[in-house]
CSV table of C-alpha atoms in Angstrom, one decimal:
chain,number,residue,atom,x,y,z
Q,680,MET,CA,-7.0,188.8,-59.1
Q,681,LEU,CA,-9.9,189.0,-61.5
Q,682,MET,CA,-11.9,192.3,-61.3
Q,683,ILE,CA,-15.5,192.3,-62.6
Q,684,ILE,CA,-16.8,195.8,-63.6
Q,685,ASP,CA,-20.5,196.2,-63.2
Q,686,ARG,CA,-21.9,198.8,-65.7
Q,687,THR,CA,-25.4,198.9,-64.4
Q,688,SER,CA,-26.8,201.8,-62.4
Q,689,GLU,CA,-28.7,199.6,-59.9
Q,690,TRP,CA,-26.2,200.6,-57.2
Q,691,LYS,CA,-27.5,204.2,-57.2
Q,692,LYS,CA,-31.0,203.1,-56.1
Q,693,GLY,CA,-29.5,201.2,-53.2
Q,694,LEU,CA,-27.3,204.2,-52.2
Q,695,VAL,CA,-30.3,206.6,-52.2
Q,696,GLU,CA,-32.4,204.2,-50.1
Q,697,ARG,CA,-29.7,204.2,-47.4
Q,698,LEU,CA,-28.9,207.9,-47.6
Q,699,GLU,CA,-32.6,208.6,-46.9
Q,700,ASP,CA,-32.6,206.0,-44.1
Q,701,ARG,CA,-35.2,203.8,-45.8
Q,702,GLU,CA,-32.8,200.8,-45.9
Q,703,PRO,CA,-30.1,199.9,-43.2
Q,704,TRP,CA,-26.4,200.1,-44.0
Q,705,GLY,CA,-24.5,196.9,-44.3
Q,706,ASN,CA,-22.4,195.7,-41.3
Q,707,TRP,CA,-18.8,196.9,-41.7
Q,708,THR,CA,-17.4,194.1,-39.6
Q,709,LEU,CA,-19.2,191.4,-41.6
Q,710,TYR,CA,-18.1,193.0,-44.8
Q,711,LYS,CA,-14.4,192.9,-43.7
Q,712,MET,CA,-14.8,189.3,-42.6
Q,713,SER,CA,-16.3,188.4,-46.0
Q,714,TYR,CA,-13.5,190.3,-47.8
Q,715,GLU,CA,-10.8,188.4,-45.8
Q,716,VAL,CA,-12.4,185.0,-46.6
Q,717,ALA,CA,-12.6,185.8,-50.3
Q,718,GLN,CA,-9.0,187.1,-50.3
Q,719,SER,CA,-7.7,184.0,-48.5
Q,720,ASN,CA,-9.4,181.7,-51.1
Q,721,LEU,CA,-7.7,183.5,-54.0
Q,722,ILE,CA,-5.2,181.4,-55.9
Q,723,THR,CA,-2.7,184.0,-57.2
Q,724,ASP,CA,-0.1,181.5,-58.5
Q,725,PHE,CA,-0.9,178.4,-60.6
Q,726,HIS,CA,2.3,176.6,-59.6
Q,727,GLY,CA,2.1,174.1,-56.8
Q,728,LEU,CA,-0.8,172.3,-55.4
Q,729,GLN,CA,-3.5,173.9,-53.2
Q,730,CYS,CA,-5.5,170.8,-52.4
Q,731,PRO,CA,-3.2,169.3,-49.6
Q,732,LYS,CA,-4.1,172.0,-47.2
Q,733,TYR,CA,-7.8,171.1,-47.7
Q,734,LEU,CA,-7.1,167.4,-46.9
Q,735,PRO,CA,-6.1,167.3,-43.2
Q,736,ASP,CA,-6.7,163.5,-42.9
Q,737,LEU,CA,-4.7,162.5,-46.0
Q,738,LYS,CA,-0.9,162.4,-46.1
Q,739,PRO,CA,0.0,161.9,-49.8
Q,740,LEU,CA,3.5,160.5,-50.5
Q,741,PRO,CA,6.0,162.7,-52.3
Q,742,HIS,CA,5.8,160.8,-55.6
Q,743,GLN,CA,2.0,161.1,-55.5
Q,744,LEU,CA,2.1,164.9,-55.1
Q,745,GLU,CA,4.8,165.2,-57.8
Q,746,ALA,CA,2.7,163.1,-60.2
Q,747,ALA,CA,-0.4,165.3,-59.6
Q,748,GLU,CA,1.6,168.5,-60.0
Q,749,THR,CA,3.2,167.2,-63.2
Q,750,VAL,CA,-0.1,166.3,-64.8
Q,751,ILE,CA,-1.6,169.7,-64.0
Q,752,GLU,CA,1.3,171.9,-64.8
Q,753,ARG,CA,3.0,170.1,-67.7
Q,754,MET,CA,0.5,167.8,-69.2
Q,755,ASN,CA,-2.6,170.1,-69.1
Q,756,GLY,CA,-4.7,167.5,-67.4
Q,757,LYS,CA,-4.4,164.9,-70.1
Q,758,ALA,CA,-2.2,162.0,-68.9
Q,759,ILE,CA,-1.7,158.3,-68.4
Q,760,LEU,CA,-1.0,157.5,-64.7
Q,761,ALA,CA,1.1,154.4,-65.1
Q,762,ASP,CA,2.7,153.9,-61.7
Q,763,GLU,CA,3.6,150.3,-60.8
Q,764,VAL,CA,0.9,148.3,-59.1
Q,765,GLY,CA,0.3,149.4,-55.5
Q,766,LEU,CA,1.8,152.9,-55.6
Q,767,GLY,CA,-1.5,154.8,-55.3
Q,768,LYS,CA,-2.7,155.8,-58.8
Q,769,THR,CA,-6.2,156.4,-57.2
Q,770,ILE,CA,-4.6,158.8,-54.8
Q,771,GLU,CA,-3.0,160.7,-57.6
Q,772,ALA,CA,-6.2,160.9,-59.6
Q,773,GLY,CA,-8.0,162.1,-56.4
Q,774,LEU,CA,-5.4,164.8,-55.9
Q,775,ILE,CA,-5.8,166.0,-59.5
Q,776,LEU,CA,-9.6,166.1,-59.3
Q,777,LYS,CA,-9.6,167.9,-56.0
Q,778,GLU,CA,-7.1,170.5,-57.3
Q,779,TYR,CA,-9.2,171.2,-60.3
Q,780,LEU,CA,-12.4,171.4,-58.2
Q,781,ILE,CA,-10.7,174.0,-55.9
Q,782,ARG,CA,-9.5,176.0,-58.8
Q,783,GLY,CA,-13.0,176.0,-60.4
Q,784,LEU,CA,-11.7,174.3,-63.5
Q,785,VAL,CA,-13.8,171.2,-63.0
Q,786,LYS,CA,-17.4,171.2,-62.0
Q,787,LYS,CA,-18.6,167.9,-63.6
Q,788,ALA,CA,-16.6,164.7,-63.7
Q,789,LEU,CA,-17.2,161.1,-64.7
Q,790,ILE,CA,-15.1,158.2,-63.2
Q,791,LEU,CA,-15.3,155.0,-65.2
Q,792,VAL,CA,-14.1,151.8,-63.5
Q,793,PRO,CA,-14.6,148.0,-63.5
Q,794,SER,CA,-17.9,147.2,-61.8
Q,795,SER,CA,-16.2,145.6,-58.8
Q,796,LEU,CA,-14.4,148.8,-58.0
Q,797,VAL,CA,-17.3,151.3,-58.1
Q,798,ASN,CA,-17.9,151.3,-54.3
Q,799,GLN,CA,-14.2,151.4,-53.6
Q,800,TRP,CA,-13.8,154.6,-55.7
Q,801,VAL,CA,-16.9,156.2,-54.2
Q,802,ASP,CA,-15.6,155.5,-50.7
Q,803,GLU,CA,-12.1,156.8,-51.4
Q,804,MET,CA,-13.3,160.0,-53.1
Q,805,ASN,CA,-15.7,160.8,-50.2
Q,806,ARG,CA,-13.6,159.7,-47.2
Q,807,LYS,CA,-10.1,160.7,-48.2
Q,808,PHE,CA,-10.8,163.7,-50.5
Q,809,HIS,CA,-14.2,165.0,-49.3
Q,810,ILE,CA,-15.3,164.9,-52.9
Q,811,PRO,CA,-19.1,164.2,-53.1
Q,812,ALA,CA,-18.8,161.3,-55.6
Q,813,ILE,CA,-21.9,159.2,-56.0
Q,814,PRO,CA,-22.4,155.7,-57.6
Q,815,TYR,CA,-24.6,155.9,-60.7
Q,816,ARG,CA,-28.0,154.3,-60.6
Q,817,LYS,CA,-30.3,153.6,-63.5
Q,818,ASN,CA,-32.9,156.3,-62.6
Q,819,TYR,CA,-30.4,159.1,-62.0
Q,820,ASP,CA,-30.5,162.3,-64.1
Q,821,LEU,CA,-27.0,163.1,-65.1
Q,822,ASN,CA,-27.8,166.7,-65.6
Q,823,HIS,CA,-28.0,166.9,-61.8
Q,824,CYS,CA,-25.0,164.7,-61.0
Q,825,GLN,CA,-21.7,166.5,-60.6
Q,826,ILE,CA,-19.2,163.7,-59.7
Q,827,VAL,CA,-20.3,160.3,-60.8
Q,828,VAL,CA,-18.7,156.9,-60.5
Q,829,MET,CA,-20.0,154.3,-63.0
Q,830,SER,CA,-19.0,150.9,-64.3
Q,831,MET,CA,-17.7,150.8,-67.8
Q,832,ASP,CA,-20.0,147.9,-68.6
Q,833,MET,CA,-23.0,149.9,-67.7
Q,834,ALA,CA,-21.9,153.2,-69.2
Q,835,LYS,CA,-21.3,151.8,-72.7
Q,836,ARG,CA,-24.8,150.3,-72.9
Q,837,SER,CA,-28.0,152.1,-74.0
Q,838,PRO,CA,-29.8,154.1,-72.7
Q,839,HIS,CA,-26.9,155.2,-70.4
Q,840,LYS,CA,-24.5,155.6,-73.3
Q,841,GLU,CA,-26.8,158.2,-75.0
Q,842,ASN,CA,-27.3,160.0,-71.7
Q,843,ILE,CA,-23.6,160.3,-71.1
Q,844,TYR,CA,-22.9,161.5,-74.7
Q,845,ALA,CA,-25.3,164.3,-74.0
Q,846,GLN,CA,-23.2,165.6,-71.1
Q,847,ASN,CA,-20.2,167.9,-71.3
Q,848,PHE,CA,-17.7,166.6,-68.7
Q,849,ASP,CA,-14.8,168.7,-67.5
Q,850,LEU,CA,-12.8,165.6,-66.4
Q,851,ILE,CA,-13.0,161.9,-67.3
Q,852,ILE,CA,-11.1,159.4,-65.2
Q,853,ILE,CA,-10.8,155.8,-66.5
Q,854,ASP,CA,-9.4,153.1,-64.2
Q,855,GLU,CA,-7.8,149.9,-65.7
Q,856,ALA,CA,-7.5,151.8,-68.9
Q,857,HIS,CA,-5.5,149.0,-70.6
Q,858,LYS,CA,-8.9,147.3,-71.1
Q,859,LEU,CA,-9.7,149.9,-73.8
Q,860,LYS,CA,-7.1,148.1,-76.0
Q,861,ASN,CA,-7.6,149.7,-79.4
Q,862,HIS,CA,-10.1,151.4,-81.7
Q,863,LYS,CA,-11.9,148.1,-82.5
Q,864,THR,CA,-13.3,147.5,-79.0
Q,865,LYS,CA,-16.6,148.9,-77.8
Q,866,ASN,CA,-14.9,150.4,-74.7
Q,867,TYR,CA,-12.5,152.4,-76.8
Q,868,GLU,CA,-15.2,153.5,-79.2
Q,869,PHE,CA,-17.4,154.6,-76.3
Q,870,VAL,CA,-14.6,156.7,-74.6
Q,871,GLN,CA,-13.5,158.2,-77.9
Q,872,HIS,CA,-16.9,159.9,-78.3
Q,873,LEU,CA,-17.1,161.4,-74.7
Q,874,LYS,CA,-17.1,165.2,-74.5
Q,875,LYS,CA,-14.2,166.0,-72.1
Q,876,LYS,CA,-11.8,168.8,-71.3
Q,877,PHE,CA,-9.4,166.8,-69.1
Q,878,CYS,CA,-8.8,163.0,-69.2
Q,879,LEU,CA,-6.8,160.7,-66.9
Q,880,LEU,CA,-6.1,157.1,-67.9
Q,881,LEU,CA,-5.0,154.9,-65.0
Q,882,THR,CA,-3.1,151.6,-65.7
Q,883,ALA,CA,0.1,150.0,-64.4
Q,884,THR,CA,0.3,148.1,-67.7
Q,885,PRO,CA,-0.1,150.5,-70.6
Q,886,ILE,CA,1.3,147.9,-72.9
Q,887,GLN,CA,-0.4,144.5,-72.6
Q,888,ASN,CA,0.7,142.6,-75.7
Q,889,ASN,CA,2.1,145.1,-78.2
Q,890,VAL,CA,3.1,148.7,-78.6
Q,891,GLN,CA,0.1,149.6,-80.7
Q,892,GLU,CA,-2.0,149.5,-77.6
Q,893,LEU,CA,0.0,152.4,-76.2
Q,894,PHE,CA,-0.5,154.3,-79.5
Q,895,TYR,CA,-4.3,154.1,-79.1
Q,896,LEU,CA,-4.2,155.2,-75.4
Q,897,ILE,CA,-2.2,158.2,-76.2
Q,898,THR,CA,-4.4,159.0,-79.2
Q,899,LEU,CA,-7.4,159.2,-76.9
Q,900,LEU,CA,-5.6,161.9,-74.9
Q,901,LYS,CA,-3.8,163.8,-77.7
Q,902,PRO,CA,-4.7,162.8,-81.3
Q,903,GLY,CA,-1.7,163.0,-83.5
Q,904,HIS,CA,0.9,163.1,-80.7
Q,905,LEU,CA,2.5,159.9,-82.1
Q,906,GLY,CA,1.7,160.7,-85.7
Q,907,ASN,CA,-0.8,158.6,-87.8
Q,908,TYR,CA,-1.1,154.9,-87.3
Q,909,GLU,CA,0.5,153.9,-90.5
Q,910,THR,CA,3.7,155.9,-89.8
Q,911,PHE,CA,3.8,154.7,-86.2
Q,912,GLN,CA,3.3,151.1,-87.2
Q,913,SER,CA,6.1,151.2,-89.8
Q,914,LEU,CA,8.5,152.7,-87.4
Q,915,PHE,CA,7.8,151.0,-84.1
Q,916,SER,CA,5.6,147.9,-84.4
Q,917,SER,CA,8.2,145.5,-85.9
Q,918,GLY,CA,10.1,145.5,-82.6
Q,919,GLU,CA,13.3,146.0,-84.6
Q,920,TYR,CA,13.6,149.8,-84.5
Q,921,HIS,CA,17.0,151.5,-83.7
Q,922,VAL,CA,18.1,152.9,-80.4
Q,923,ASP,CA,17.6,156.5,-81.6
Q,924,GLN,CA,14.0,155.6,-82.6
Q,925,GLU,CA,13.4,153.9,-79.2
Q,926,GLU,CA,14.7,157.0,-77.3
Q,927,PHE,CA,12.5,159.3,-79.5
Q,928,LEU,CA,9.4,157.1,-78.8
Q,929,ARG,CA,10.1,157.0,-75.1
Q,930,GLU,CA,10.5,160.8,-75.0
Q,931,LEU,CA,7.1,161.3,-76.8
Q,932,VAL,CA,5.5,158.8,-74.4
Q,933,ASN,CA,6.9,160.6,-71.3
Q,934,GLN,CA,5.2,163.8,-72.4
Q,935,VAL,CA,1.8,162.3,-71.6
Q,936,MET,CA,2.7,159.5,-69.1
Q,937,VAL,CA,3.7,159.6,-65.5
Q,938,ARG,CA,5.3,156.3,-64.2
Q,939,ASN,CA,6.8,155.8,-60.8
Q,940,ARG,CA,8.6,152.7,-59.9
Q,941,ARG,CA,8.8,151.3,-56.4
Q,942,GLN,CA,12.6,151.7,-56.3
Q,943,ASP,CA,12.3,155.4,-57.2
Q,944,THR,CA,9.8,156.4,-54.5
Q,945,GLY,CA,12.2,156.6,-51.6
Q,946,ILE,CA,10.1,154.2,-49.8
Q,947,GLU,CA,11.7,151.1,-48.2
Q,948,TRP,CA,10.1,148.2,-50.0
Q,949,THR,CA,10.1,144.5,-49.0
Q,950,ASN,CA,12.0,142.2,-51.4
Q,951,ARG,CA,10.4,140.3,-54.2
Q,952,HIS,CA,11.7,136.7,-54.7
Q,953,VAL,CA,10.6,135.2,-58.0
Q,954,GLN,CA,11.2,131.7,-59.2
Q,955,ILE,CA,10.2,129.6,-62.3
Q,956,LEU,CA,9.7,126.0,-61.1
Q,957,PRO,CA,9.9,123.5,-64.0
Q,958,ILE,CA,7.7,120.4,-63.7
Q,959,ASP,CA,7.9,117.1,-65.5
Q,960,PHE,CA,4.7,115.3,-66.6
Q,961,THR,CA,4.4,111.6,-65.6
Q,962,PRO,CA,4.6,109.3,-68.6
Q,963,GLU,CA,0.8,108.8,-68.4
Q,964,GLU,CA,0.1,112.6,-68.4
Q,965,LYS,CA,2.5,113.1,-71.3
Q,966,GLU,CA,0.7,110.4,-73.2
Q,967,VAL,CA,-2.6,112.3,-72.9
Q,968,TYR,CA,-0.9,115.6,-73.7
Q,969,ASP,CA,0.6,114.0,-76.9
Q,970,LEU,CA,-2.8,112.6,-77.9
Q,971,ILE,CA,-4.3,116.1,-77.6
Q,972,SER,CA,-1.4,117.6,-79.6
Q,973,GLU,CA,-2.1,115.1,-82.4
Q,974,LEU,CA,-5.8,116.0,-82.6
Q,975,LYS,CA,-5.4,118.4,-85.5
Q,976,GLN,CA,-3.6,115.8,-87.6
Q,977,VAL,CA,-6.2,113.1,-86.8
Q,978,SER,CA,-9.1,115.4,-87.7
Q,979,PRO,CA,-7.9,118.5,-89.7
Q,980,ASP,CA,-11.5,119.5,-90.7
Q,981,PHE,CA,-12.7,119.6,-87.1
Q,982,SER,CA,-9.9,121.0,-85.0
Q,983,ASP,CA,-8.0,124.2,-85.6
Q,984,ALA,CA,-4.7,125.3,-84.1
Q,985,PHE,CA,-6.4,127.5,-81.5
Q,986,SER,CA,-8.6,124.7,-80.2
Q,987,THR,CA,-5.6,122.4,-79.9
Q,988,MET,CA,-3.6,125.1,-78.1
Q,989,THR,CA,-6.5,125.6,-75.7
Q,990,LEU,CA,-6.6,121.9,-74.9
Q,991,GLN,CA,-2.9,121.8,-74.4
Q,992,ARG,CA,-2.9,124.6,-71.9
Q,993,GLU,CA,-5.8,123.1,-70.1
Q,994,MET,CA,-4.0,119.7,-69.9
Q,995,CYS,CA,-1.1,121.6,-68.3
Q,996,SER,CA,-3.6,122.8,-65.6
Q,997,SER,CA,-5.9,119.8,-64.9
Q,998,LYS,CA,-7.7,117.0,-66.7
Q,999,GLU,CA,-11.0,118.5,-65.4
Q,1000,ALA,CA,-10.4,121.7,-67.5
Q,1001,VAL,CA,-9.7,119.6,-70.5
Q,1002,TYR,CA,-12.8,117.5,-70.0
Q,1003,VAL,CA,-15.1,120.5,-70.0
Q,1004,THR,CA,-13.8,121.7,-73.4
Q,1005,LEU,CA,-13.5,118.3,-74.9
Q,1006,GLU,CA,-17.1,117.4,-74.1
Q,1007,LYS,CA,-18.3,120.6,-75.9
Q,1008,MET,CA,-16.2,119.7,-78.9
Q,1009,ARG,CA,-17.4,116.2,-78.9
Q,1010,GLU,CA,-21.1,117.3,-78.9
Q,1011,LYS,CA,-20.5,119.4,-82.0
Q,1012,SER,CA,-18.6,116.7,-83.9
Q,1013,ILE,CA,-20.4,114.8,-86.6
Q,1014,LYS,CA,-17.7,112.4,-87.7
Q,1015,PRO,CA,-17.6,109.0,-85.9
Q,1016,GLU,CA,-13.8,108.9,-86.1
Q,1017,ASP,CA,-13.5,112.3,-84.3
Q,1018,VAL,CA,-15.8,111.1,-81.5
Q,1019,ALA,CA,-13.9,107.9,-81.2
Q,1020,TYR,CA,-10.5,109.7,-80.9
Q,1021,MET,CA,-11.9,112.1,-78.3
Q,1022,ASP,CA,-13.4,109.2,-76.4
Q,1023,ARG,CA,-9.9,107.6,-76.3
Q,1024,ILE,CA,-8.5,110.8,-74.8
Q,1025,ILE,CA,-11.2,110.9,-72.2
Q,1026,GLU,CA,-10.6,107.3,-71.3
Q,1027,LYS,CA,-6.9,107.9,-70.9
Q,1028,MET,CA,-7.6,111.0,-68.8
Q,1029,SER,CA,-10.0,109.2,-66.6
Q,1030,ALA,CA,-7.3,106.7,-65.7
Q,1031,LEU,CA,-4.9,109.5,-64.5
Q,1032,ASP,CA,-4.5,109.5,-60.7
Q,1033,ILE,CA,-1.7,112.1,-60.5
Q,1034,ASN,CA,-1.6,115.8,-61.3
Q,1035,SER,CA,2.1,116.7,-61.2
Q,1036,LYS,CA,1.5,120.5,-61.1
Q,1037,ALA,CA,-1.0,120.2,-58.3
Q,1038,GLU,CA,1.5,118.1,-56.3
Q,1039,LYS,CA,4.1,120.9,-56.8
Q,1040,ALA,CA,1.6,123.5,-55.6
Q,1041,TYR,CA,0.8,121.4,-52.5
Q,1042,GLU,CA,4.6,121.2,-51.8
Q,1043,ILE,CA,5.0,124.9,-52.0
Q,1044,ILE,CA,1.9,125.6,-49.8
Q,1045,THR,CA,3.1,123.1,-47.2
Q,1046,GLN,CA,6.6,124.7,-47.1
Q,1047,ALA,CA,5.2,128.2,-47.0
Q,1048,ASN,CA,3.2,127.3,-43.9
Q,1049,ASN,CA,1.4,130.6,-44.4
Q,1050,LYS,CA,-1.3,132.2,-46.5
Q,1051,VAL,CA,-1.0,131.6,-50.3
Q,1052,ILE,CA,-2.8,133.0,-53.3
Q,1053,LEU,CA,-3.0,130.5,-56.2
Q,1054,PHE,CA,-3.9,131.8,-59.7
Q,1055,THR,CA,-5.4,129.5,-62.3
Q,1056,GLU,CA,-6.9,130.3,-65.7
Q,1057,TYR,CA,-9.8,127.8,-65.4
Q,1058,ARG,CA,-12.8,127.5,-63.1
Q,1059,ALA,CA,-12.7,123.7,-63.6
Q,1060,SER,CA,-9.2,123.7,-62.2
Q,1061,GLN,CA,-10.3,125.9,-59.3
Q,1062,ILE,CA,-12.8,123.3,-58.2
Q,1063,TYR,CA,-10.4,120.5,-58.7
Q,1064,LEU,CA,-7.7,122.3,-56.7
Q,1065,GLN,CA,-10.0,123.0,-53.8
Q,1066,TRP,CA,-11.0,119.3,-53.7
Q,1067,TYR,CA,-7.4,118.2,-53.9
Q,1068,LEU,CA,-6.2,120.6,-51.2
Q,1069,HIS,CA,-9.1,119.7,-48.9
Q,1070,LYS,CA,-8.1,116.0,-49.3
Q,1071,LYS,CA,-4.6,117.1,-48.1
Q,1072,GLY,CA,-6.0,119.0,-45.1
Q,1073,ILE,CA,-5.5,122.5,-46.6
Q,1074,THR,CA,-8.3,125.0,-46.2
Q,1075,SER,CA,-9.1,127.2,-49.2
Q,1076,VAL,CA,-11.7,129.5,-50.7
Q,1077,LEU,CA,-12.5,130.3,-54.3
Q,1078,PHE,CA,-12.5,133.7,-56.0
Q,1079,ASN,CA,-13.7,134.4,-59.6
Q,1080,GLY,CA,-15.5,136.8,-61.8
Q,1081,LYS,CA,-18.8,134.9,-61.5
Q,1082,PHE,CA,-19.2,135.8,-57.9
Q,1083,SER,CA,-21.3,138.9,-56.9
Q,1084,LYS,CA,-19.6,141.8,-55.2
Q,1085,SER,CA,-20.8,140.7,-51.7
Q,1086,LYS,CA,-19.6,137.2,-52.3
Q,1087,ARG,CA,-16.2,138.4,-53.4
Q,1088,ASP,CA,-15.9,140.5,-50.3
Q,1089,TRP,CA,-17.0,137.5,-48.1
Q,1090,MET,CA,-14.4,135.2,-49.8
Q,1091,LYS,CA,-11.7,137.8,-49.2
Q,1092,GLN,CA,-12.7,138.0,-45.5
Q,1093,LEU,CA,-12.8,134.2,-45.2
Q,1094,PHE,CA,-9.3,134.0,-46.7
Q,1095,LYS,CA,-8.0,136.6,-44.2
Q,1096,ASP,CA,-9.6,135.0,-41.1
Q,1097,ARG,CA,-9.9,131.3,-41.7
Q,1098,ALA,CA,-8.5,129.8,-45.0
Q,1099,GLN,CA,-4.8,129.2,-45.9
Q,1100,VAL,CA,-5.3,129.4,-49.7
Q,1101,LEU,CA,-7.2,131.7,-52.0
Q,1102,ILE,CA,-7.7,130.0,-55.4
Q,1103,ALA,CA,-8.4,132.8,-57.9
Q,1104,THR,CA,-9.0,133.1,-61.6
Q,1105,GLU,CA,-7.8,136.3,-63.4
Q,1106,SER,CA,-10.5,138.4,-61.8
Q,1107,GLY,CA,-8.7,137.9,-58.5
Q,1108,SER,CA,-5.8,140.0,-59.8
Q,1109,GLU,CA,-7.9,143.1,-60.1
Q,1110,GLY,CA,-9.1,145.5,-57.5
Q,1111,ILE,CA,-8.4,143.5,-54.3
Q,1112,ASN,CA,-5.6,144.4,-51.9
Q,1113,LEU,CA,-4.2,141.4,-49.9
Q,1114,GLN,CA,-1.1,142.8,-48.1
Q,1115,PHE,CA,-1.7,140.3,-45.3
Q,1116,CYS,CA,-0.5,137.6,-47.7
Q,1117,HIS,CA,3.0,137.2,-49.1
Q,1118,HIS,CA,3.1,134.0,-51.2
Q,1119,VAL,CA,1.8,133.9,-54.8
Q,1120,ILE,CA,1.6,130.7,-56.9
Q,1121,ASN,CA,1.1,131.3,-60.7
Q,1122,TYR,CA,-0.3,127.8,-61.2
Q,1123,ASP,CA,-1.2,128.7,-64.9
Q,1124,LEU,CA,0.9,131.2,-66.8
Q,1125,PRO,CA,-1.0,133.8,-68.9
Q,1126,TRP,CA,0.0,134.9,-72.4
Q,1127,ASN,CA,0.4,138.4,-71.1
Q,1128,PRO,CA,3.2,139.3,-68.7
Q,1129,MET,CA,1.2,142.3,-67.4
Q,1130,LYS,CA,-1.3,139.9,-65.9
Q,1131,LEU,CA,1.5,138.5,-63.9
Q,1132,GLU,CA,2.4,142.0,-62.7
Q,1133,GLN,CA,-1.2,142.6,-61.8
Q,1134,ARG,CA,-1.4,139.3,-59.8
Q,1135,ILE,CA,1.8,140.1,-57.9
Q,1136,GLY,CA,0.6,143.6,-57.3
Q,1137,ARG,CA,-2.2,142.3,-55.1
Q,1138,VAL,CA,0.3,141.5,-52.4
Q,1139,HIS,CA,3.5,143.5,-53.2
Q,1140,ARG,CA,2.1,147.0,-52.6
Q,1141,LEU,CA,2.1,149.8,-50.0
Q,1142,GLY,CA,1.4,148.2,-46.6
Q,1143,GLN,CA,3.2,145.0,-47.3
Q,1144,THR,CA,5.6,144.3,-44.4
Q,1145,GLN,CA,7.0,140.9,-45.5
Q,1146,ASP,CA,9.2,139.8,-48.4
Q,1147,VAL,CA,7.0,138.5,-51.2
Q,1148,HIS,CA,7.6,135.1,-52.7
Q,1149,ILE,CA,6.4,134.3,-56.3
Q,1150,TYR,CA,6.3,130.8,-57.7
Q,1151,ASN,CA,5.7,130.4,-61.5
Q,1152,LEU,CA,4.9,126.8,-62.4
Q,1153,ALA,CA,5.7,125.6,-65.9
Q,1154,ILE,CA,5.5,122.1,-67.3
Q,1155,GLN,CA,8.5,121.3,-69.5
Q,1156,ASP,CA,8.3,120.1,-73.1
Q,1157,THR,CA,4.8,121.5,-73.4
Q,1158,ILE,CA,3.1,124.7,-74.7
Q,1159,GLU,CA,4.2,126.3,-71.4
Q,1160,ASP,CA,7.7,126.5,-72.8
Q,1161,HIS,CA,6.4,128.5,-75.7
Q,1162,ILE,CA,4.4,130.8,-73.3
Q,1163,LEU,CA,7.5,131.5,-71.3
Q,1164,ASP,CA,9.4,132.5,-74.5
Q,1165,LEU,CA,6.6,134.8,-75.5
Q,1166,LEU,CA,6.4,136.3,-72.0
Q,1167,TYR,CA,10.1,137.3,-72.1
Q,1168,LYS,CA,9.7,138.9,-75.6
Q,1169,LYS,CA,6.7,141.0,-74.4
Q,1170,ILE,CA,8.5,142.1,-71.3
Q,1171,GLY,CA,11.3,143.2,-73.6
Q,1172,VAL,CA,8.9,145.4,-75.7
Q,1173,PHE,CA,7.4,146.9,-72.5
Q,1174,GLU,CA,10.8,147.8,-71.1
Q,1175,GLN,CA,12.0,149.3,-74.4
Q,1176,VAL,CA,9.1,151.8,-74.5
Q,1177,VAL,CA,7.7,152.3,-71.0
Q,1178,GLY,CA,10.6,151.4,-68.6
Q,1179,GLU,CA,11.9,148.6,-66.5
Q,1180,LEU,CA,9.7,146.2,-64.7
Q,1181,ASP,CA,10.2,144.5,-61.3
Q,1182,ASP,CA,11.1,140.9,-61.6
Q,1183,ILE,CA,8.0,138.8,-62.5
Q,1184,LEU,CA,9.5,135.7,-64.1
Q,1185,SER,CA,13.1,135.2,-63.1
Q,1186,ALA,CA,15.2,132.2,-64.3
Q,1187,TYR,CA,14.6,128.4,-64.0
Q,1188,LYS,CA,15.3,126.8,-60.6
Q,1189,GLU,CA,15.0,123.2,-59.8
Q,1190,THR,CA,14.0,123.6,-56.2
Q,1191,ILE,CA,12.0,125.9,-54.1
């Protein structure tokens, strides 16, 4: 108990006034009541959480309470919350913030999130934790805002950036922290310069593509914890380090990272059934694919490897996606032979009347006979697939990052109430919870396995009552074979450093 000794003599004046009956004495009963209230609010032991007793409407799960306690007691409020998707990292962050508020260690906090999640965070902090968080508006004075939720996109732009830099925050919370990537990005540079006492980085996927990304996240929290970059790179970036080095790195990481897996929570989870479904192009589709693959040889000055790879991936999705890119390339071309070759590709594409991958997707949707989320990488493929499914009598709605917040919410509601299929681009794998659905088709495979985990996590999360079925489509003898190989390698790196993942790819199977 902290005792404050007042060395002034002001008390004498008050005592004399009361002794001479010029001022009334204080009420003894009220004094005792005030004393008892103050005594009951004293926190005499720093171990254990105080906040649950102030949250009568929230019933945190054991792993969430343990995570919050670990961050506060062992990690000094600087941590990566890296639970698997759907285990409640937002709840853990809310518990930590509430605990620090109660203890008086945090008075000013900034929560940085993707723009689509601002209202969701504000609602959860207010409704579940009784924390008076507000969404930031352009005319707000941050000097008078205690708990602010702001989109990262807005925060890093002037004049908001300069206003934020002028503040001294007790706690910074960053959702989807994997988007910070490394020191070369604007997001990372912005966060690096924030004044903060405590910091929480929330991400189910702290390694997206390589182990250097984890180095930079940890450096934000504790500079020097993993040594300097050159030493770290020489030891761990090759992917060929020894077992003792791997264990040493994991031990260092675990000092700043809390990661709960579904199977370790004691909760009974529904099963996850994952398949890779190989697809064969028709001879006509393969001919177009081969023409695209030869584009670099035909015109080495015009086409680079990246452009060719992009067109190959698009061809594995839909001819509509290829056409959009090819038309842009054609407009920029100045060589008649380049234009003629691309016209030949377009002519061959126009004659295609079958999309083998779309047919497989339709087969899955028909057999599922239930709601299905279908993820594609391209908006042109989105539109095509909606037309294709409509022609087959399947109702669907689109979902992509170009939609406003209100339209995204409306599409989600239409999917829940009326449509059988939600056709989403990558933005659909972030920030929406769709436990009422339990079929996911990865129509296009991403380069990054963590994006697959994010997609699956939209449905395989707390509240899911059915087994979840995941279908990964891959066209054989194309660039998608290479993507699969790369995905497996990246999963290996993640599991070496962070820990095991739930199944997201599985092995090849010929039938559904």
